Short mmCIF file of N, CA and C in Angstrom, two decimals:
data_model
loop_
_atom_site.label_atom_id
_atom_site.label_comp_id
_atom_site.label_asym_id
_atom_site.label_seq_id
_atom_site.Cartn_x
_atom_site.Cartn_y
_atom_site.Cartn_z
N UNK A 108 -48.48 -46.97 149.28
CA UNK A 108 -49.98 -46.96 149.17
C UNK A 108 -50.57 -46.33 150.42
N UNK A 109 -49.85 -45.76 151.19
CA UNK A 109 -50.29 -45.23 152.48
C UNK A 109 -50.95 -43.84 152.17
N UNK A 110 -51.08 -43.26 150.97
CA UNK A 110 -51.73 -42.07 150.72
C UNK A 110 -53.26 -42.34 150.72
N UNK A 111 -53.80 -43.44 150.40
CA UNK A 111 -55.16 -43.83 150.49
C UNK A 111 -55.56 -44.03 151.77
N UNK A 112 -56.88 -43.53 152.10
CA UNK A 112 -57.35 -43.88 153.50
C UNK A 112 -57.61 -45.33 153.51
N UNK A 113 -58.02 -45.87 154.64
CA UNK A 113 -58.48 -47.07 154.62
C UNK A 113 -59.89 -47.16 154.03
N UNK A 114 -60.71 -46.23 154.21
CA UNK A 114 -61.93 -46.36 153.64
C UNK A 114 -61.83 -46.33 151.88
N UNK A 115 -61.04 -45.47 151.55
CA UNK A 115 -60.77 -45.53 150.04
C UNK A 115 -60.11 -46.77 149.49
N UNK A 116 -59.41 -47.27 150.44
CA UNK A 116 -58.62 -48.65 149.94
C UNK A 116 -59.78 -49.62 149.73
N UNK A 117 -60.65 -49.89 150.80
CA UNK A 117 -61.68 -50.70 150.71
C UNK A 117 -62.71 -50.32 149.61
N UNK A 118 -63.06 -49.15 149.38
CA UNK A 118 -63.70 -48.76 148.18
C UNK A 118 -63.20 -49.28 146.77
N UNK A 119 -61.97 -49.11 146.70
CA UNK A 119 -61.31 -49.31 145.63
C UNK A 119 -61.14 -50.89 145.34
N UNK A 120 -60.93 -51.62 146.50
CA UNK A 120 -60.93 -53.06 146.51
C UNK A 120 -62.41 -53.60 146.02
N UNK A 121 -63.53 -53.04 146.61
CA UNK A 121 -64.77 -53.50 146.21
C UNK A 121 -65.07 -53.15 144.74
N UNK A 122 -64.65 -51.96 144.12
CA UNK A 122 -64.80 -51.79 142.83
C UNK A 122 -64.11 -52.58 142.01
N UNK A 123 -62.82 -52.99 142.24
CA UNK A 123 -62.11 -53.86 141.62
C UNK A 123 -62.73 -55.14 141.35
N UNK A 124 -63.17 -55.66 142.50
CA UNK A 124 -63.85 -56.81 142.32
C UNK A 124 -65.13 -56.71 141.66
N UNK A 125 -66.04 -55.87 141.87
CA UNK A 125 -67.41 -55.57 141.15
C UNK A 125 -66.99 -55.59 139.69
N UNK A 126 -65.99 -54.97 139.16
CA UNK A 126 -65.66 -54.67 137.63
C UNK A 126 -64.74 -55.62 137.31
N UNK A 127 -64.48 -56.54 137.84
CA UNK A 127 -63.62 -57.66 137.36
C UNK A 127 -62.14 -57.28 136.81
N UNK A 128 -61.50 -56.39 137.59
CA UNK A 128 -60.37 -55.84 137.08
C UNK A 128 -59.31 -56.88 137.16
N UNK A 129 -57.97 -56.50 136.79
CA UNK A 129 -56.94 -57.43 136.65
C UNK A 129 -56.66 -58.02 138.10
N UNK A 130 -56.56 -59.39 137.93
CA UNK A 130 -56.20 -59.91 139.27
C UNK A 130 -55.01 -59.54 139.94
N UNK A 131 -53.97 -59.28 139.24
CA UNK A 131 -52.76 -58.62 139.92
C UNK A 131 -53.06 -57.28 140.74
N UNK A 132 -53.89 -56.51 140.16
CA UNK A 132 -54.32 -55.31 140.74
C UNK A 132 -55.32 -55.72 142.08
N UNK A 133 -56.11 -56.44 141.98
CA UNK A 133 -57.01 -56.97 143.09
C UNK A 133 -55.91 -57.46 144.17
N UNK A 134 -55.04 -58.20 143.78
CA UNK A 134 -53.98 -58.92 144.88
C UNK A 134 -53.29 -57.80 145.48
N UNK A 135 -52.82 -56.89 144.74
CA UNK A 135 -52.11 -55.71 145.40
C UNK A 135 -53.04 -55.02 146.30
N UNK A 136 -54.24 -54.77 145.97
CA UNK A 136 -55.15 -54.04 147.06
C UNK A 136 -55.41 -55.01 148.43
N UNK A 137 -55.47 -56.30 147.99
CA UNK A 137 -55.84 -57.28 149.18
C UNK A 137 -54.70 -57.24 150.05
N UNK A 138 -53.41 -57.12 149.38
CA UNK A 138 -52.08 -57.31 150.25
C UNK A 138 -52.11 -55.96 151.00
N UNK A 139 -52.38 -54.99 150.61
CA UNK A 139 -52.36 -53.77 151.37
C UNK A 139 -53.51 -53.64 152.67
N UNK A 140 -54.64 -54.12 152.17
CA UNK A 140 -55.71 -54.42 153.09
C UNK A 140 -55.15 -55.23 154.35
N UNK A 141 -54.49 -56.25 154.00
CA UNK A 141 -54.12 -57.43 155.04
C UNK A 141 -52.82 -56.70 155.80
N UNK A 142 -51.97 -56.17 155.19
CA UNK A 142 -50.98 -55.29 155.76
C UNK A 142 -51.39 -54.07 156.64
N UNK A 143 -52.46 -53.55 156.49
CA UNK A 143 -53.07 -52.51 157.56
C UNK A 143 -53.94 -53.26 158.48
N UNK A 144 -54.25 -54.47 158.36
CA UNK A 144 -55.16 -55.30 159.34
C UNK A 144 -56.45 -54.80 159.50
N UNK A 145 -57.02 -54.37 158.23
CA UNK A 145 -58.30 -53.84 158.21
C UNK A 145 -59.38 -55.01 158.45
N UNK A 146 -60.28 -54.74 159.09
CA UNK A 146 -61.45 -55.69 159.29
C UNK A 146 -62.23 -55.96 157.99
N UNK A 147 -62.11 -57.20 157.44
CA UNK A 147 -62.56 -57.37 156.22
C UNK A 147 -64.02 -58.53 156.28
N UNK A 148 -64.58 -58.42 157.30
CA UNK A 148 -65.80 -59.34 157.65
C UNK A 148 -66.81 -59.09 156.79
N UNK A 149 -67.00 -57.97 156.25
CA UNK A 149 -68.17 -57.62 155.49
C UNK A 149 -67.72 -57.68 153.90
N UNK A 150 -66.74 -58.23 153.52
CA UNK A 150 -66.08 -58.43 152.04
C UNK A 150 -66.49 -59.83 151.77
N UNK A 151 -66.67 -59.89 150.39
CA UNK A 151 -66.65 -61.27 149.85
C UNK A 151 -65.49 -62.16 149.93
N UNK A 152 -64.33 -61.52 149.58
CA UNK A 152 -63.07 -62.30 149.55
C UNK A 152 -61.98 -61.45 149.58
N UNK A 153 -60.87 -61.91 150.28
CA UNK A 153 -59.67 -61.25 150.27
C UNK A 153 -58.48 -62.36 150.03
N UNK A 154 -57.77 -61.98 148.94
CA UNK A 154 -56.95 -63.04 148.51
C UNK A 154 -55.51 -62.24 148.26
N UNK A 155 -54.42 -62.82 149.20
CA UNK A 155 -53.23 -62.14 148.88
C UNK A 155 -52.12 -63.07 149.60
#
């Protein structure tokens, strides 16, 4: 998932949450956010 910039990854996560996409997809995005150690203070929730 290294092709996505951090910003696009965060946008994808927020959109996935907003549109209530598959939990497995949201978890995949959240795991990548944690792996990259992206600051998530402004997000509702990160689960992985």
